[in-house]
Tab-separated table of C-alpha atoms in Angstrom:
chain	number	residue	atom	x	y	z
A	1	MET	CA	71.597	24.275	57.598
A	2	SER	CA	71.557	22.043	60.061
A	3	SER	CA	69.464	22.104	63.230
A	4	VAL	CA	71.540	20.026	65.658
A	5	PRO	CA	73.616	21.779	67.943
A	6	ALA	CA	77.645	21.125	67.143
A	7	PHE	CA	79.501	20.466	70.770
A	8	LYS	CA	83.004	20.860	71.904
A	9	ARG	CA	85.253	17.765	71.639
A	10	LEU	CA	86.105	16.827	75.131
A	11	PRO	CA	87.777	14.168	76.825
A	12	ARG	CA	84.784	11.638	78.144
A	13	ALA	CA	86.235	12.129	81.599
A	14	VAL	CA	85.678	15.712	81.577
A	15	ARG	CA	82.200	15.723	79.780
A	16	GLU	CA	81.187	13.151	82.272
A	17	GLN	CA	82.387	15.342	85.335
A	18	GLN	CA	80.114	18.063	83.519
A	19	MET	CA	76.988	16.009	83.319
A	20	LEU	CA	77.452	14.989	86.388
A	21	ASP	CA	78.018	18.541	88.012
A	22	ALA	CA	75.176	18.943	86.224
A	23	ALA	CA	72.908	16.457	87.447
A	24	VAL	CA	74.219	16.773	91.488
A	25	LYS	CA	72.643	20.005	90.682
A	26	VAL	CA	69.245	19.538	89.041
A	27	PHE	CA	68.974	16.543	91.451
A	28	SER	CA	69.385	18.515	94.504
A	29	ARG	CA	66.727	21.057	93.366
A	30	ARG	CA	64.125	18.702	91.993
A	31	GLY	CA	64.439	15.677	93.621
A	32	PHE	CA	64.759	12.243	91.796
A	33	HIS	CA	61.750	11.575	90.567
A	34	ALA	CA	60.976	15.509	89.716
A	35	ALA	CA	64.310	15.895	87.997
A	36	SER	CA	64.418	15.409	84.167
A	37	MET	CA	67.258	14.023	81.834
A	38	ASP	CA	65.943	17.431	79.325
A	39	GLU	CA	67.132	19.441	82.332
A	40	ILE	CA	70.479	17.929	82.977
A	41	ALA	CA	71.063	17.694	79.756
A	42	GLU	CA	70.331	21.317	79.078
A	43	ASP	CA	72.094	22.440	82.135
A	44	ALA	CA	75.200	20.184	81.054
A	45	GLY	CA	75.301	21.951	77.510
A	46	ILE	CA	74.918	18.747	75.976
A	47	SER	CA	72.507	16.911	73.840
A	48	LYS	CA	69.824	14.076	76.363
A	49	PRO	CA	70.951	11.154	74.332
A	50	MET	CA	74.315	11.766	74.901
A	51	VAL	CA	73.578	11.830	78.628
A	52	TYR	CA	71.742	8.064	78.026
A	53	ALA	CA	74.940	7.339	76.103
A	54	TYR	CA	77.460	8.462	78.954
A	55	LEU	CA	76.163	7.519	82.296
A	56	GLY	CA	73.042	5.443	81.571
A	57	THR	CA	69.261	5.548	82.556
A	58	LYS	CA	68.108	8.504	85.326
A	59	GLU	CA	68.508	5.525	87.933
A	60	GLU	CA	72.023	4.961	87.016
A	61	LEU	CA	73.274	8.857	86.920
A	62	PHE	CA	71.623	9.421	90.531
A	63	VAL	CA	74.031	6.606	91.464
A	64	ALA	CA	77.062	8.129	89.615
A	65	CYS	CA	75.980	11.314	91.387
A	66	LEU	CA	76.120	9.201	95.076
A	67	HIS	CA	79.333	7.619	94.275
A	68	ARG	CA	81.012	10.683	93.185
A	69	GLU	CA	80.313	12.993	96.120
A	70	GLY	CA	80.421	9.898	99.073
A	71	THR	CA	84.475	9.299	97.324
A	72	ARG	CA	84.412	13.081	97.407
A	73	MET	CA	83.530	12.788	101.167
A	74	MET	CA	85.816	9.937	101.641
A	75	GLN	CA	88.473	11.089	100.413
A	76	ALA	CA	88.462	14.280	101.901
A	77	ILE	CA	88.176	13.149	105.698
A	78	ALA	CA	90.681	9.976	105.379
A	79	GLY	CA	93.282	12.913	103.604
A	80	ALA	CA	92.403	15.286	106.494
A	81	ALA	CA	92.458	12.592	109.394
A	82	ALA	CA	96.142	11.249	109.483
A	83	PRO	CA	96.590	8.071	111.852
A	84	ASP	CA	99.893	9.693	113.505
A	85	LEU	CA	98.138	12.596	114.969
A	86	PRO	CA	96.513	12.828	118.633
A	87	ALA	CA	93.587	11.418	119.225
A	88	ASP	CA	91.828	14.655	119.161
A	89	GLU	CA	93.574	16.527	116.723
A	90	ARG	CA	92.450	13.830	114.457
A	91	LEU	CA	89.042	13.756	115.271
A	92	TRP	CA	88.635	17.259	114.531
A	93	ARG	CA	90.707	17.372	111.371
A	94	GLY	CA	88.399	14.848	110.089
A	95	LEU	CA	85.745	16.977	111.742
A	96	ARG	CA	86.571	20.113	109.768
A	97	ALA	CA	86.889	18.058	106.449
A	98	PHE	CA	83.947	16.901	106.400
A	99	PHE	CA	82.144	20.247	107.339
A	100	GLY	CA	84.361	21.737	104.501
A	101	PHE	CA	83.014	19.539	102.224
A	102	VAL	CA	79.165	20.452	103.227
A	103	GLY	CA	79.862	23.652	102.479
A	104	ALA	CA	81.751	23.600	99.362
A	105	TYR	CA	79.476	21.298	97.582
A	106	ARG	CA	76.198	22.000	99.179
A	107	ASP	CA	74.033	20.489	96.013
A	108	GLY	CA	76.403	17.326	96.592
A	109	TRP	CA	74.965	16.831	100.240
A	110	ALA	CA	71.757	17.894	99.165
A	111	VAL	CA	72.151	14.919	96.516
A	112	LEU	CA	73.571	12.284	99.614
A	113	TYR	CA	71.672	12.823	102.218
A	114	ARG	CA	68.639	14.649	101.694
A	115	GLN	CA	67.650	13.126	98.356
A	116	ALA	CA	68.412	9.435	98.539
A	117	ARG	CA	67.207	8.835	102.074
A	118	GLY	CA	64.020	6.751	101.414
A	119	GLU	CA	64.467	6.044	98.093
A	120	GLN	CA	64.978	2.761	97.483
A	121	PRO	CA	67.807	1.648	96.082
A	122	PHE	CA	69.546	4.748	96.661
A	123	ALA	CA	68.769	4.287	100.688
A	124	GLY	CA	71.055	1.270	100.595
A	125	GLU	CA	74.144	3.411	98.949
A	126	LEU	CA	73.575	6.183	101.215
A	127	ALA	CA	73.756	3.293	104.604
A	128	THR	CA	76.759	1.827	103.194
A	129	MET	CA	78.539	5.171	103.275
A	130	ARG	CA	76.772	5.742	106.941
A	131	ALA	CA	78.736	2.006	107.951
A	132	ARG	CA	82.212	3.634	106.417
A	133	LEU	CA	82.167	6.868	108.255
A	134	VAL	CA	81.085	4.709	111.800
A	135	GLU	CA	83.554	2.714	111.269
A	136	VAL	CA	86.361	5.192	110.608
A	137	VAL	CA	85.269	6.975	113.813
A	138	ALA	CA	84.969	3.489	115.672
A	139	GLY	CA	88.307	3.309	114.726
A	140	MET	CA	89.354	6.733	115.751
A	141	LEU	CA	87.934	6.503	119.522
A	142	ASP	CA	89.239	2.309	119.542
A	143	HIS	CA	92.808	3.950	119.289
A	144	ALA	CA	92.455	6.585	121.463
A	145	LEU	CA	91.227	4.177	124.121
A	146	ARG	CA	94.204	2.151	123.792
A	147	ALA	CA	96.617	4.754	123.707
A	148	GLU	CA	95.096	5.647	127.063
A	149	GLY	CA	95.234	1.788	127.982
A	150	ARG	CA	91.732	1.267	128.009
A	151	GLU	CA	89.080	-0.545	126.394
A	152	ILE	CA	85.632	-0.771	125.764
A	153	ALA	CA	82.750	-3.267	124.360
A	154	ALA	CA	82.427	-3.395	120.762
A	155	ILE	CA	78.785	-2.629	120.791
A	156	ASP	CA	79.620	0.207	123.152
A	157	LEU	CA	82.293	1.694	120.762
A	158	GLU	CA	79.944	0.928	117.612
A	159	VAL	CA	76.960	2.875	119.325
A	160	VAL	CA	79.104	6.047	120.228
A	161	ALA	CA	79.721	6.307	117.035
A	162	TYR	CA	76.706	5.910	115.365
A	163	ALA	CA	75.499	8.354	117.802
A	164	LEU	CA	78.460	10.954	116.470
A	165	VAL	CA	78.172	10.411	113.156
A	166	GLY	CA	74.328	11.107	114.038
A	167	ALA	CA	74.816	14.361	115.550
A	168	THR	CA	77.812	15.251	112.880
A	169	GLU	CA	75.072	14.555	110.138
A	170	SER	CA	72.369	16.881	111.845
A	171	LEU	CA	74.470	19.504	112.605
A	172	ALA	CA	76.169	19.303	108.753
A	173	ASP	CA	72.219	19.725	107.624
A	174	TRP	CA	71.696	22.804	109.439
A	175	LEU	CA	74.917	24.393	107.849
A	176	ALA	CA	73.952	22.923	104.468
A	177	ASP	CA	70.527	25.797	105.139
A	178	HIS	CA	72.948	28.561	106.162
A	179	PRO	CA	75.532	29.525	103.818
A	180	ASP	CA	77.241	32.331	105.760
A	181	ALA	CA	78.124	29.754	108.523
A	182	ASP	CA	81.593	28.669	108.580
A	183	PRO	CA	82.551	25.121	108.256
A	184	GLY	CA	85.614	25.808	110.672
A	185	LYS	CA	83.996	27.174	113.355
A	186	THR	CA	80.994	24.406	112.921
A	187	ALA	CA	83.899	21.868	112.949
A	188	THR	CA	84.866	23.343	116.197
A	189	ARG	CA	81.446	23.565	117.540
A	190	MET	CA	81.142	19.766	116.794
A	191	MET	CA	84.224	19.027	118.279
A	192	ASN	CA	83.713	20.137	121.808
A	193	VAL	CA	80.210	18.546	121.769
A	194	ALA	CA	81.502	15.032	120.814
A	195	TRP	CA	85.605	15.230	122.575
A	196	LEU	CA	84.247	16.553	125.948
A	197	GLY	CA	82.132	13.280	125.814
A	198	ALA	CA	84.779	11.285	124.525
A	199	ALA	CA	87.196	12.553	127.051
A	200	GLN	CA	84.788	11.213	129.966
A	201	LEU	CA	84.723	8.011	127.869
A	202	LEU	CA	88.297	7.850	127.375
A	203	HIS	CA	89.259	7.864	131.337
A	204	GLY	CA	86.221	5.664	132.529
A	205	VAL	CA	83.836	7.780	133.632
A	206	THR	CA	79.943	6.809	132.544
A	207	TRP	CA	76.308	8.082	133.749
A	208	ARG	CA	74.472	5.407	135.198
A	209	PRO	CA	70.497	5.434	135.592
A	210	PRO	CA	69.527	5.990	139.353
A	211	ALA	CA	68.403	3.001	141.164
A	212	VAL	CA	64.571	2.280	141.222
């Protein structure tokens, strides 16, 4: 009797998603360096040679995981934040979609923002995704400002967008560590922090340091 395991035939796209599901789970738990292709193959219920044949080396597999989870996240945000909504509702819906992604795909969040950070060349992939998020947030704020008949310098808009994205990422890390926390309520809490400050900006209110 042959000792080679028999695998059920599945469409390539379905099989690849199974591999990515298993890889995200293992990478989130072990990190890139400690994760093994043997464990990923075992979790996916396939042979290790098949993982290599479909998705390449461990590095290529990790990048594929980053791309899939990043695409999921960006599609969720883009689908929720319709451009014809009022500025505050658009931002809130985007935040709700973002935290919804973190709540639904905690392993994906761990791979994107914990395991990839500080690991080259993966940190570059993460930086590209963050830059896209900052661009989206800056666009929302700019749209809201223009609707109020106001404009601010591009550098100020970029700084505010980076600050909001950074604060949102930190809160997402908190959410990932608190499975009982509600993503929708977390989005509302973040909105209160973000929008109350942005509302001051929209109306031209700025803080200035005291004269020394």
